[in-house]
């Protein structure tokens, strides 16, 4: 069984911080691009940030300077540190993985493996 399990979601006030974690079930994910997506009510899912197997990163403009994606290969875990949270960050956040390169996932917008999501709620 291949799985990605997210944790760390919750409710915070505007300006607060959360750190999301995603742990993969297999060491093969060390060679995969990992991404964080979010989906707010009434909106399509969007990419938030992604990180390559070598540590190169991407983040969408709306979170630049506030969110940081990182990974720990020894723990088979990827993190999303979210600071200066805003109400518009409220969404279900999903962890995803794909064997393609970081640029490949950006080009296609497709990931093979997905977690079940964790809710992040930011109140004003």
N, CA, C and O atoms as a GROMACS GRO file, in nm:
protein
  496
    1UNK      N    1   0.083  -0.118   0.000
    1UNK     CA    2   0.000   0.000   0.000
    1UNK      C    3   0.088   0.125   0.000
    1UNK      O    4   0.180   0.136   0.081
    2UNK      N    5   0.060   0.217  -0.090
    2UNK     CA    6   0.129   0.344  -0.099
    2UNK      C    7   0.040   0.450  -0.037
    2UNK      O    8  -0.078   0.460  -0.072
    3UNK      N    9   0.095   0.528   0.054
    3UNK     CA   10   0.013   0.629   0.119
    3UNK      C   11   0.094   0.753   0.154
    3UNK      O   12   0.215   0.747   0.175
    4UNK      N   13   0.023   0.864   0.159
    4UNK     CA   14   0.075   0.990   0.208
    4UNK      C   15  -0.020   1.036   0.317
    4UNK      O   16  -0.141   1.040   0.298
    5UNK      N   17   0.035   1.071   0.431
    5UNK     CA   18  -0.047   1.109   0.545
    5UNK      C   19  -0.009   1.248   0.591
    5UNK      O   20   0.104   1.272   0.632
    6UNK      N   21  -0.106   1.340   0.585
    6UNK     CA   22  -0.084   1.477   0.629
    6UNK      C   23  -0.121   1.492   0.776
    6UNK      O   24  -0.204   1.419   0.829
    7UNK      N   25  -0.056   1.588   0.839
    7UNK     CA   26  -0.091   1.625   0.975
    7UNK      C   27  -0.053   1.770   0.997
    7UNK      O   28   0.020   1.829   0.917
    8UNK      N   29  -0.102   1.828   1.104
    8UNK     CA   30  -0.064   1.963   1.141
    8UNK      C   31  -0.167   2.070   1.110
    8UNK      O   32  -0.146   2.187   1.145
    9UNK      N   33  -0.276   2.034   1.046
    9UNK     CA   34  -0.380   2.132   1.020
    9UNK      C   35  -0.450   2.175   1.147
    9UNK      O   36  -0.433   2.113   1.252
   10UNK      N   37  -0.527   2.280   1.135
   10UNK     CA   38  -0.599   2.331   1.250
   10UNK      C   39  -0.653   2.468   1.224
   10UNK      O   40  -0.659   2.514   1.110
   11UNK      N   41  -0.693   2.535   1.330
   11UNK     CA   42  -0.751   2.668   1.322
   11UNK      C   43  -0.662   2.769   1.391
   11UNK      O   44  -0.617   2.747   1.504
   12UNK      N   45  -0.636   2.879   1.323
   12UNK     CA   46  -0.555   2.987   1.378
   12UNK      C   47  -0.616   3.120   1.340
   12UNK      O   48  -0.700   3.128   1.251
   13UNK      N   49  -0.572   3.223   1.408
   13UNK     CA   50  -0.615   3.358   1.373
   13UNK      C   51  -0.520   3.418   1.270
   13UNK      O   52  -0.408   3.372   1.252
   14UNK      N   53  -0.568   3.521   1.204
   14UNK     CA   54  -0.487   3.592   1.106
   14UNK      C   55  -0.352   3.629   1.166
   14UNK      O   56  -0.344   3.681   1.278
   15UNK      N   57  -0.246   3.602   1.092
   15UNK     CA   58  -0.112   3.631   1.138
   15UNK      C   59  -0.045   3.515   1.209
   15UNK      O   60   0.074   3.521   1.238
   16UNK      N   61  -0.120   3.410   1.236
   16UNK     CA   62  -0.065   3.295   1.304
   16UNK      C   63   0.013   3.204   1.212
   16UNK      O   64   0.027   3.231   1.092
   17UNK      N   65   0.063   3.096   1.269
   17UNK     CA   66   0.146   3.002   1.195
   17UNK      C   67   0.101   2.858   1.217
   17UNK      O   68   0.046   2.824   1.322
   18UNK      N   69   0.124   2.776   1.118
   18UNK     CA   70   0.104   2.633   1.126
   18UNK      C   71   0.214   2.564   1.048
   18UNK      O   72   0.267   2.621   0.953
   19UNK      N   73   0.247   2.444   1.088
   19UNK     CA   74   0.338   2.362   1.009
   19UNK      C   75   0.269   2.232   0.974
   19UNK      O   76   0.233   2.153   1.061
   20UNK      N   77   0.252   2.210   0.846
   20UNK     CA   78   0.195   2.086   0.797
   20UNK      C   79   0.305   1.985   0.771
   20UNK      O   80   0.415   2.021   0.727
   21UNK      N   81   0.276   1.860   0.797
   21UNK     CA   82   0.370   1.752   0.770
   21UNK      C   83   0.303   1.649   0.681
   21UNK      O   84   0.182   1.627   0.689
   22UNK      N   85   0.381   1.586   0.598
   22UNK     CA   86   0.333   1.478   0.513
   22UNK      C   87   0.436   1.368   0.515
   22UNK      O   88   0.551   1.388   0.475
   23UNK      N   89   0.397   1.252   0.561
   23UNK     CA   90   0.487   1.139   0.569
   23UNK      C   91   0.448   1.035   0.466
   23UNK      O   92   0.333   0.993   0.458
   24UNK      N   93   0.546   0.993   0.386
   24UNK     CA   94   0.523   0.894   0.282
   24UNK      C   95   0.553   0.755   0.334
   24UNK      O   96   0.638   0.736   0.421
   25UNK      N   97   0.483   0.658   0.279
   25UNK     CA   98   0.493   0.521   0.328
   25UNK      C   99   0.615   0.447   0.275
   25UNK      O  100   0.655   0.346   0.334
   26UNK      N  101   0.674   0.493   0.167
   26UNK     CA  102   0.784   0.422   0.103
   26UNK      C  103   0.903   0.513   0.078
   26UNK      O  104   0.888   0.632   0.051
   27UNK      N  105   1.023   0.454   0.087
   27UNK     CA  106   1.145   0.530   0.063
   27UNK      C  107   1.158   0.576  -0.081
   27UNK      O  108   1.234   0.668  -0.110
   28UNK      N  109   1.083   0.513  -0.173
   28UNK     CA  110   1.088   0.554  -0.312
   28UNK      C  111   1.053   0.701  -0.330
   28UNK      O  112   1.095   0.764  -0.428
   29UNK      N  113   0.976   0.756  -0.238
   29UNK     CA  114   0.937   0.896  -0.248
   29UNK      C  115   1.055   0.991  -0.233
   29UNK      O  116   1.042   1.110  -0.263
   30UNK      N  117   1.170   0.942  -0.188
   30UNK     CA  118   1.289   1.025  -0.183
   30UNK      C  119   1.327   1.078  -0.321
   30UNK      O  120   1.388   1.184  -0.333
   31UNK      N  121   1.291   1.003  -0.424
   31UNK     CA  122   1.323   1.040  -0.561
   31UNK      C  123   1.207   1.110  -0.632
   31UNK      O  124   1.214   1.136  -0.752
   32UNK      N  125   1.104   1.140  -0.558
   32UNK     CA  126   0.985   1.202  -0.616
   32UNK      C  127   0.978   1.351  -0.585
   32UNK      O  128   1.030   1.398  -0.484
   33UNK      N  129   0.915   1.424  -0.675
   33UNK     CA  130   0.874   1.559  -0.644
   33UNK      C  131   0.756   1.554  -0.548
   33UNK      O  132   0.663   1.475  -0.568
   34UNK      N  133   0.760   1.637  -0.446
   34UNK     CA  134   0.652   1.645  -0.349
   34UNK      C  135   0.587   1.782  -0.358
   34UNK      O  136   0.654   1.883  -0.377
   35UNK      N  137   0.456   1.784  -0.344
   35UNK     CA  138   0.385   1.909  -0.355
   35UNK      C  139   0.278   1.925  -0.249
   35UNK      O  140   0.227   1.828  -0.194
   36UNK      N  141   0.245   2.049  -0.223
   36UNK     CA  142   0.131   2.083  -0.140
   36UNK      C  143   0.030   2.157  -0.225
   36UNK      O  144   0.063   2.253  -0.295
   37UNK      N  145  -0.094   2.112  -0.219
   37UNK     CA  146  -0.205   2.175  -0.288
   37UNK      C  147  -0.309   2.218  -0.186
   37UNK      O  148  -0.308   2.171  -0.072
   38UNK      N  149  -0.398   2.305  -0.227
   38UNK     CA  150  -0.509   2.340  -0.141
   38UNK      C  151  -0.634   2.362  -0.224
   38UNK      O  152  -0.627   2.398  -0.342
   39UNK      N  153  -0.747   2.340  -0.161
   39UNK     CA  154  -0.875   2.362  -0.225
   39UNK      C  155  -0.969   2.430  -0.127
   39UNK      O  156  -1.004   2.374  -0.023
   40UNK      N  157  -1.008   2.551  -0.160
   40UNK     CA  158  -1.101   2.627  -0.080
   40UNK      C  159  -1.243   2.602  -0.130
   40UNK      O  160  -1.262   2.562  -0.244
   41UNK      N  161  -1.343   2.624  -0.045
   41UNK     CA  162  -1.481   2.605  -0.087
   41UNK      C  163  -1.515   2.685  -0.212
   41UNK      O  164  -1.488   2.805  -0.218
   42UNK      N  165  -1.573   2.620  -0.311
   42UNK     CA  166  -1.613   2.686  -0.433
   42UNK      C  167  -1.502   2.717  -0.529
   42UNK      O  168  -1.525   2.781  -0.632
   43UNK      N  169  -1.381   2.673  -0.500
   43UNK     CA  170  -1.267   2.701  -0.586
   43UNK      C  171  -1.201   2.571  -0.630
   43UNK      O  172  -1.215   2.467  -0.565
   44UNK      N  173  -1.129   2.578  -0.740
   44UNK     CA  174  -1.055   2.462  -0.787
   44UNK      C  175  -0.929   2.443  -0.704
   44UNK      O  176  -0.876   2.537  -0.644
   45UNK      N  177  -0.882   2.320  -0.703
   45UNK     CA  178  -0.758   2.290  -0.635
   45UNK      C  179  -0.643   2.366  -0.700
   45UNK      O  180  -0.636   2.376  -0.822
   46UNK      N  181  -0.553   2.418  -0.619
   46UNK     CA  182  -0.438   2.490  -0.672
   46UNK      C  183  -0.311   2.444  -0.603
   46UNK      O  184  -0.312   2.404  -0.487
   47UNK      N  185  -0.202   2.452  -0.675
   47UNK     CA  186  -0.074   2.420  -0.616
   47UNK      C  187  -0.031   2.533  -0.524
   47UNK      O  188  -0.049   2.650  -0.557
   48UNK      N  189   0.025   2.497  -0.411
   48UNK     CA  190   0.076   2.595  -0.316
   48UNK      C  191   0.228   2.601  -0.324
   48UNK      O  192   0.285   2.709  -0.336
   49UNK      N  193   0.291   2.486  -0.318
   49UNK     CA  194   0.436   2.478  -0.322
   49UNK      C  195   0.476   2.338  -0.362
   49UNK      O  196   0.399   2.244  -0.348
   50UNK      N  197   0.598   2.325  -0.411
   50UNK     CA  198   0.650   2.194  -0.448
   50UNK      C  199   0.800   2.192  -0.427
   50UNK      O  200   0.865   2.296  -0.425
   51UNK      N  201   0.853   2.073  -0.411
   51UNK     CA  202   0.996   2.058  -0.388
   51UNK      C  203   1.046   1.934  -0.461
   51UNK      O  204   0.982   1.829  -0.458
   52UNK      N  205   1.160   1.948  -0.527
   52UNK     CA  206   1.217   1.838  -0.602
   52UNK      C  207   1.290   1.742  -0.509
   52UNK      O  208   1.307   1.769  -0.391
   53UNK      N  209   1.333   1.630  -0.565
   53UNK     CA  210   1.410   1.534  -0.487
   53UNK      C  211   1.542   1.591  -0.439
   53UNK      O  212   1.598   1.543  -0.341
   54UNK      N  213   1.592   1.693  -0.508
   54UNK     CA  214   1.719   1.756  -0.472
   54UNK      C  215   1.702   1.881  -0.386
   54UNK      O  216   1.801   1.939  -0.340
   55UNK      N  217   1.578   1.922  -0.364
   55UNK     CA  218   1.554   2.036  -0.278
   55UNK      C  219   1.520   2.167  -0.348
   55UNK      O  220   1.500   2.268  -0.280
   56UNK      N  221   1.514   2.168  -0.480
   56UNK     CA  222   1.469   2.287  -0.550
   56UNK      C  223   1.322   2.310  -0.519
   56UNK      O  224   1.244   2.214  -0.509
   57UNK      N  225   1.282   2.435  -0.504
   57UNK     CA  226   1.146   2.465  -0.461
   57UNK      C  227   1.072   2.558  -0.555
   57UNK      O  228   1.132   2.634  -0.631
   58UNK      N  229   0.943   2.551  -0.546
   58UNK     CA  230   0.852   2.639  -0.617
   58UNK      C  231   0.741   2.676  -0.521
   58UNK      O  232   0.700   2.595  -0.438
   59UNK      N  233   0.692   2.798  -0.530
   59UNK     CA  234   0.574   2.836  -0.455
   59UNK      C  235   0.492   2.935  -0.536
   59UNK      O  236   0.547   3.013  -0.615
   60UNK      N  237   0.363   2.932  -0.516
   60UNK     CA  238   0.276   3.022  -0.588
   60UNK      C  239   0.290   3.164  -0.533
   60UNK      O  240   0.326   3.182  -0.416
   61UNK      N  241   0.263   3.262  -0.616
   61UNK     CA  242   0.288   3.401  -0.579
   61UNK      C  243   0.218   3.443  -0.450
   61UNK      O  244   0.272   3.521  -0.372
   62UNK      N  245   0.099   3.392  -0.427
   62UNK     CA  246   0.020   3.435  -0.313
   62UNK      C  247   0.079   3.393  -0.178
   62UNK      O  248   0.041   3.447  -0.075
   63UNK      N  249   0.172   3.298  -0.178
   63UNK     CA  250   0.230   3.252  -0.052
   63UNK      C  251   0.378   3.281  -0.042
   63UNK      O  252   0.439   3.253   0.062
   64UNK      N  253   0.438   3.336  -0.146
   64UNK     CA  254   0.580   3.368  -0.142
   64UNK      C  255   0.613   3.460  -0.026
   64UNK      O  256   0.544   3.560  -0.003
   65UNK      N  257   0.718   3.426   0.046
   65UNK     CA  258   0.758   3.505   0.161
   65UNK      C  259   0.687   3.466   0.288
   65UNK      O  260   0.726   3.511   0.396
   66UNK      N  261   0.584   3.384   0.279
   66UNK     CA  262   0.508   3.342   0.396
   66UNK      C  263   0.517   3.192   0.421
   66UNK      O  264   0.526   3.148   0.536
   67UNK      N  265   0.514   3.114   0.314
   67UNK     CA  266   0.517   2.968   0.326
   67UNK      C  267   0.652   2.916   0.280
   67UNK      O  268   0.711   2.968   0.186
   68UNK      N  269   0.700   2.812   0.345
   68UNK     CA  270   0.825   2.748   0.308
   68UNK      C  271   0.806   2.598   0.304
   68UNK      O  272   0.762   2.537   0.402
   69UNK      N  273   0.840   2.538   0.191
   69UNK     CA  274   0.834   2.393   0.179
   69UNK      C  275   0.974   2.337   0.202
   69UNK      O  276   1.073   2.395   0.159
   70UNK      N  277   0.981   2.225   0.269
   70UNK     CA  278   1.108   2.159   0.294
   70UNK      C  279   1.084   2.009   0.304
   70UNK      O  280   0.969   1.964   0.313
   71UNK      N  281   1.191   1.934   0.302
   71UNK     CA  282   1.176   1.789   0.316
   71UNK      C  283   1.292   1.731   0.393
   71UNK      O  284   1.403   1.785   0.394
   72UNK      N  285   1.265   1.621   0.458
   72UNK     CA  286   1.363   1.547   0.535
   72UNK      C  287   1.362   1.405   0.481
   72UNK      O  288   1.273   1.326   0.514
   73UNK      N  289   1.461   1.373   0.399
   73UNK     CA  290   1.465   1.241   0.337
   73UNK      C  291   1.477   1.128   0.439
   73UNK      O  292   1.420   1.021   0.420
   74UNK      N  293   1.551   1.152   0.546
   74UNK     CA  294   1.568   1.049   0.648
   74UNK      C  295   1.436   1.010   0.712
   74UNK      O  296   1.415   0.895   0.749
   75UNK      N  297   1.347   1.108   0.723
   75UNK     CA  298   1.216   1.083   0.783
   75UNK      C  299   1.108   1.058   0.679
   75UNK      O  300   0.993   1.032   0.713
   76UNK      N  301   1.146   1.067   0.550
   76UNK     CA  302   1.051   1.048   0.440
   76UNK      C  303   0.931   1.142   0.457
   76UNK      O  304   0.816   1.103   0.439
   77UNK      N  305   0.962   1.265   0.493
   77UNK     CA  306   0.860   1.362   0.528
   77UNK      C  307   0.884   1.495   0.457
   77UNK      O  308   0.997   1.539   0.442
   78UNK      N  309   0.776   1.557   0.415
   78UNK     CA  310   0.780   1.692   0.359
   78UNK      C  311   0.698   1.783   0.449
   78UNK      O  312   0.597   1.741   0.505
   79UNK      N  313   0.743   1.907   0.461
   79UNK     CA  314   0.678   2.002   0.549
   79UNK      C  315   0.633   2.126   0.472
   79UNK      O  316   0.689   2.160   0.368
   80UNK      N  317   0.533   2.190   0.524
   80UNK     CA  318   0.494   2.322   0.476
   80UNK      C  319   0.480   2.412   0.597
   80UNK      O  320   0.383   2.404   0.672
   81UNK      N  321   0.578   2.500   0.615
   81UNK     CA  322   0.572   2.598   0.723
   81UNK      C  323   0.494   2.717   0.673
   81UNK      O  324   0.532   2.780   0.574
   82UNK      N  325   0.386   2.750   0.740
   82UNK     CA  326   0.297   2.857   0.698
   82UNK      C  327   0.298   2.965   0.805
   82UNK      O  328   0.256   2.943   0.918
   83UNK      N  329   0.348   3.082   0.768
   83UNK     CA  330   0.352   3.197   0.857
   83UNK      C  331   0.264   3.308   0.802
   83UNK      O  332   0.226   3.307   0.686
   84UNK      N  333   0.234   3.403   0.888
   84UNK     CA  334   0.153   3.519   0.848
   84UNK      C  335   0.027   3.477   0.775
   84UNK      O  336  -0.005   3.530   0.668
   85UNK      N  337  -0.042   3.382   0.832
   85UNK     CA  338  -0.160   3.327   0.766
   85UNK      C  339  -0.271   3.429   0.752
   85UNK      O  340  -0.292   3.516   0.838
   86UNK      N  341  -0.342   3.417   0.641
   86UNK     CA  342  -0.452   3.506   0.608
   86UNK      C  343  -0.580   3.425   0.591
   86UNK      O  344  -0.574   3.305   0.564
   87UNK      N  345  -0.696   3.488   0.606
   87UNK     CA  346  -0.822   3.414   0.587
   87UNK      C  347  -0.830   3.346   0.450
   87UNK      O  348  -0.888   3.238   0.439
   88UNK      N  349  -0.772   3.406   0.348
   88UNK     CA  350  -0.777   3.346   0.216
   88UNK      C  351  -0.692   3.220   0.203
   88UNK      O  352  -0.698   3.151   0.102
   89UNK      N  353  -0.613   3.189   0.306
   89UNK     CA  354  -0.539   3.063   0.308
   89UNK      C  355  -0.626   2.948   0.356
   89UNK      O  356  -0.584   2.832   0.348
   90UNK      N  357  -0.745   2.976   0.403
   90UNK     CA  358  -0.834   2.872   0.450
   90UNK      C  359  -0.867   2.775   0.337
   90UNK      O  360  -0.913   2.816   0.230
   91UNK      N  361  -0.843   2.648   0.361
   91UNK     CA  362  -0.864   2.546   0.259
   91UNK      C  363  -0.831   2.410   0.318
   91UNK      O  364  -0.775   2.399   0.427
   92UNK      N  365  -0.867   2.307   0.244
   92UNK     CA  366  -0.814   2.174   0.272
   92UNK      C  367  -0.681   2.164   0.199
   92UNK      O  368  -0.673   2.188   0.078
   93UNK      N  369  -0.578   2.128   0.271
   93UNK     CA  370  -0.444   2.116   0.214
   93UNK      C  371  -0.411   1.970   0.190
   93UNK      O  372  -0.428   1.885   0.277
   94UNK      N  373  -0.362   1.942   0.070
   94UNK     CA  374  -0.330   1.807   0.029
   94UNK      C  375  -0.181   1.792  -0.001
   94UNK      O  376  -0.120   1.880  -0.062
   95UNK      N  377  -0.126   1.684   0.042
   95UNK     CA  378   0.009   1.644   0.005
   95UNK      C  379   0.003   1.556  -0.118
   95UNK      O  380  -0.088   1.474  -0.132
   96UNK      N  381   0.098   1.572  -0.208
   96UNK     CA  382   0.101   1.491  -0.329
   96UNK      C  383   0.244   1.456  -0.366
   96UNK      O  384   0.339   1.525  -0.326
   97UNK      N  385   0.259   1.350  -0.443
   97UNK     CA  386   0.390   1.304  -0.487
   97UNK      C  387   0.384   1.255  -0.630
   97UNK      O  388   0.283   1.201  -0.674
   98UNK      N  389   0.494   1.274  -0.701
   98UNK     CA  390   0.501   1.228  -0.839
   98UNK      C  391   0.645   1.202  -0.878
   98UNK      O  392   0.735   1.274  -0.835
   99UNK      N  393   0.669   1.098  -0.960
   99UNK     CA  394   0.806   1.067  -1.001
   99UNK      C  395   0.865   1.166  -1.100
   99UNK      O  396   0.986   1.164  -1.122
  100UNK      N  397   0.786   1.252  -1.160
  100UNK     CA  398   0.838   1.350  -1.253
  100UNK      C  399   0.924   1.453  -1.181
  100UNK      O  400   0.921   1.465  -1.059
  101UNK      N  401   1.003   1.525  -1.260
  101UNK     CA  402   1.083   1.633  -1.205
  101UNK      C  403   0.993   1.746  -1.158
  101UNK      O  404   0.874   1.749  -1.190
  102UNK      N  405   1.048   1.837  -1.081
  102UNK     CA  406   0.973   1.954  -1.037
  102UNK      C  407   0.917   2.029  -1.156
  102UNK      O  408   0.799   2.064  -1.157
  103UNK      N  409   1.000   2.054  -1.256
  103UNK     CA  410   0.952   2.125  -1.375
  103UNK      C  411   0.844   2.044  -1.447
  103UNK      O  412   0.751   2.101  -1.504
  104UNK      N  413   0.858   1.913  -1.444
  104UNK     CA  414   0.758   1.828  -1.507
  104UNK      C  415   0.623   1.839  -1.439
  104UNK      O  416   0.520   1.842  -1.507
  105UNK      N  417   0.621   1.844  -1.308
  105UNK     CA  418   0.494   1.857  -1.238
  105UNK      C  419   0.433   1.995  -1.260
  105UNK      O  420   0.311   2.008  -1.270
  106UNK      N  421   0.517   2.097  -1.267
  106UNK     CA  422   0.466   2.232  -1.294
  106UNK      C  423   0.406   2.238  -1.433
  106UNK      O  424   0.302   2.300  -1.454
  107UNK      N  425   0.471   2.175  -1.528
  107UNK     CA  426   0.424   2.177  -1.666
  107UNK      C  427   0.292   2.104  -1.683
  107UNK      O  428   0.204   2.148  -1.757
  108UNK      N  429   0.277   1.991  -1.615
  108UNK     CA  430   0.158   1.908  -1.632
  108UNK      C  431   0.049   1.936  -1.530
  108UNK      O  432  -0.069   1.918  -1.558
  109UNK      N  433   0.088   1.980  -1.411
  109UNK     CA  434  -0.007   1.999  -1.304
  109UNK      C  435  -0.062   1.871  -1.247
  109UNK      O  436  -0.162   1.872  -1.176
  110UNK      N  437   0.004   1.759  -1.277
  110UNK     CA  438  -0.047   1.629  -1.235
  110UNK      C  439   0.048   1.558  -1.140
  110UNK      O  440   0.170   1.556  -1.161
  111UNK      N  441  -0.010   1.500  -1.037
  111UNK     CA  442   0.064   1.418  -0.941
  111UNK      C  443  -0.003   1.282  -0.931
  111UNK      O  444  -0.125   1.270  -0.946
  112UNK      N  445   0.077   1.181  -0.905
  112UNK     CA  446   0.027   1.044  -0.903
  112UNK      C  447  -0.036   1.006  -0.770
  112UNK      O  448  -0.140   0.941  -0.767
  113UNK      N  449   0.027   1.044  -0.662
  113UNK     CA  450  -0.016   1.003  -0.529
  113UNK      C  451  -0.064   1.121  -0.448
  113UNK      O  452  -0.007   1.230  -0.454
  114UNK      N  453  -0.169   1.098  -0.372
  114UNK     CA  454  -0.233   1.205  -0.296
  114UNK      C  455  -0.267   1.160  -0.155
  114UNK      O  456  -0.306   1.046  -0.131
  115UNK      N  457  -0.251   1.252  -0.062
  115UNK     CA  458  -0.300   1.230   0.071
  115UNK      C  459  -0.448   1.263   0.080
  115UNK      O  460  -0.508   1.304  -0.019
  116UNK      N  461  -0.505   1.245   0.196
  116UNK     CA  462  -0.649   1.265   0.213
  116UNK      C  463  -0.685   1.408   0.252
  116UNK      O  464  -0.802   1.444   0.250
  117UNK      N  465  -0.587   1.487   0.286
  117UNK     CA  466  -0.610   1.628   0.314
  117UNK      C  467  -0.617   1.659   0.462
  117UNK      O  468  -0.651   1.574   0.544
  118UNK      N  469  -0.584   1.782   0.495
  118UNK     CA  470  -0.597   1.832   0.631
  118UNK      C  471  -0.650   1.975   0.625
  118UNK      O  472  -0.605   2.055   0.543
  119UNK      N  473  -0.745   2.005   0.711
  119UNK     CA  474  -0.812   2.135   0.708
  119UNK      C  475  -0.728   2.242   0.775
  119UNK      O  476  -0.677   2.222   0.885
  120UNK      N  477  -0.715   2.355   0.708
  120UNK     CA  478  -0.654   2.474   0.766
  120UNK      C  479  -0.758   2.585   0.763
  120UNK      O  480  -0.811   2.618   0.657
  121UNK      N  481  -0.786   2.641   0.878
  121UNK     CA  482  -0.884   2.748   0.888
  121UNK      C  483  -0.819   2.869   0.953
  121UNK      O  484  -0.763   2.859   1.062
  122UNK      N  485  -0.828   2.982   0.886
  122UNK     CA  486  -0.769   3.106   0.937
  122UNK      C  487  -0.882   3.207   0.956
  122UNK      O  488  -0.950   3.243   0.860
  123UNK      N  489  -0.901   3.251   1.077
  123UNK     CA  490  -1.008   3.344   1.108
  123UNK      C  491  -0.951   3.483   1.132
  123UNK      O  492  -0.837   3.499   1.176
  124UNK      N  493  -1.032   3.583   1.103
  124UNK     CA  494  -0.991   3.722   1.121
  124UNK      C  495  -1.035   3.775   1.256
  124UNK      O  496  -1.008   3.891   1.288
   0.00000   0.00000   0.00000
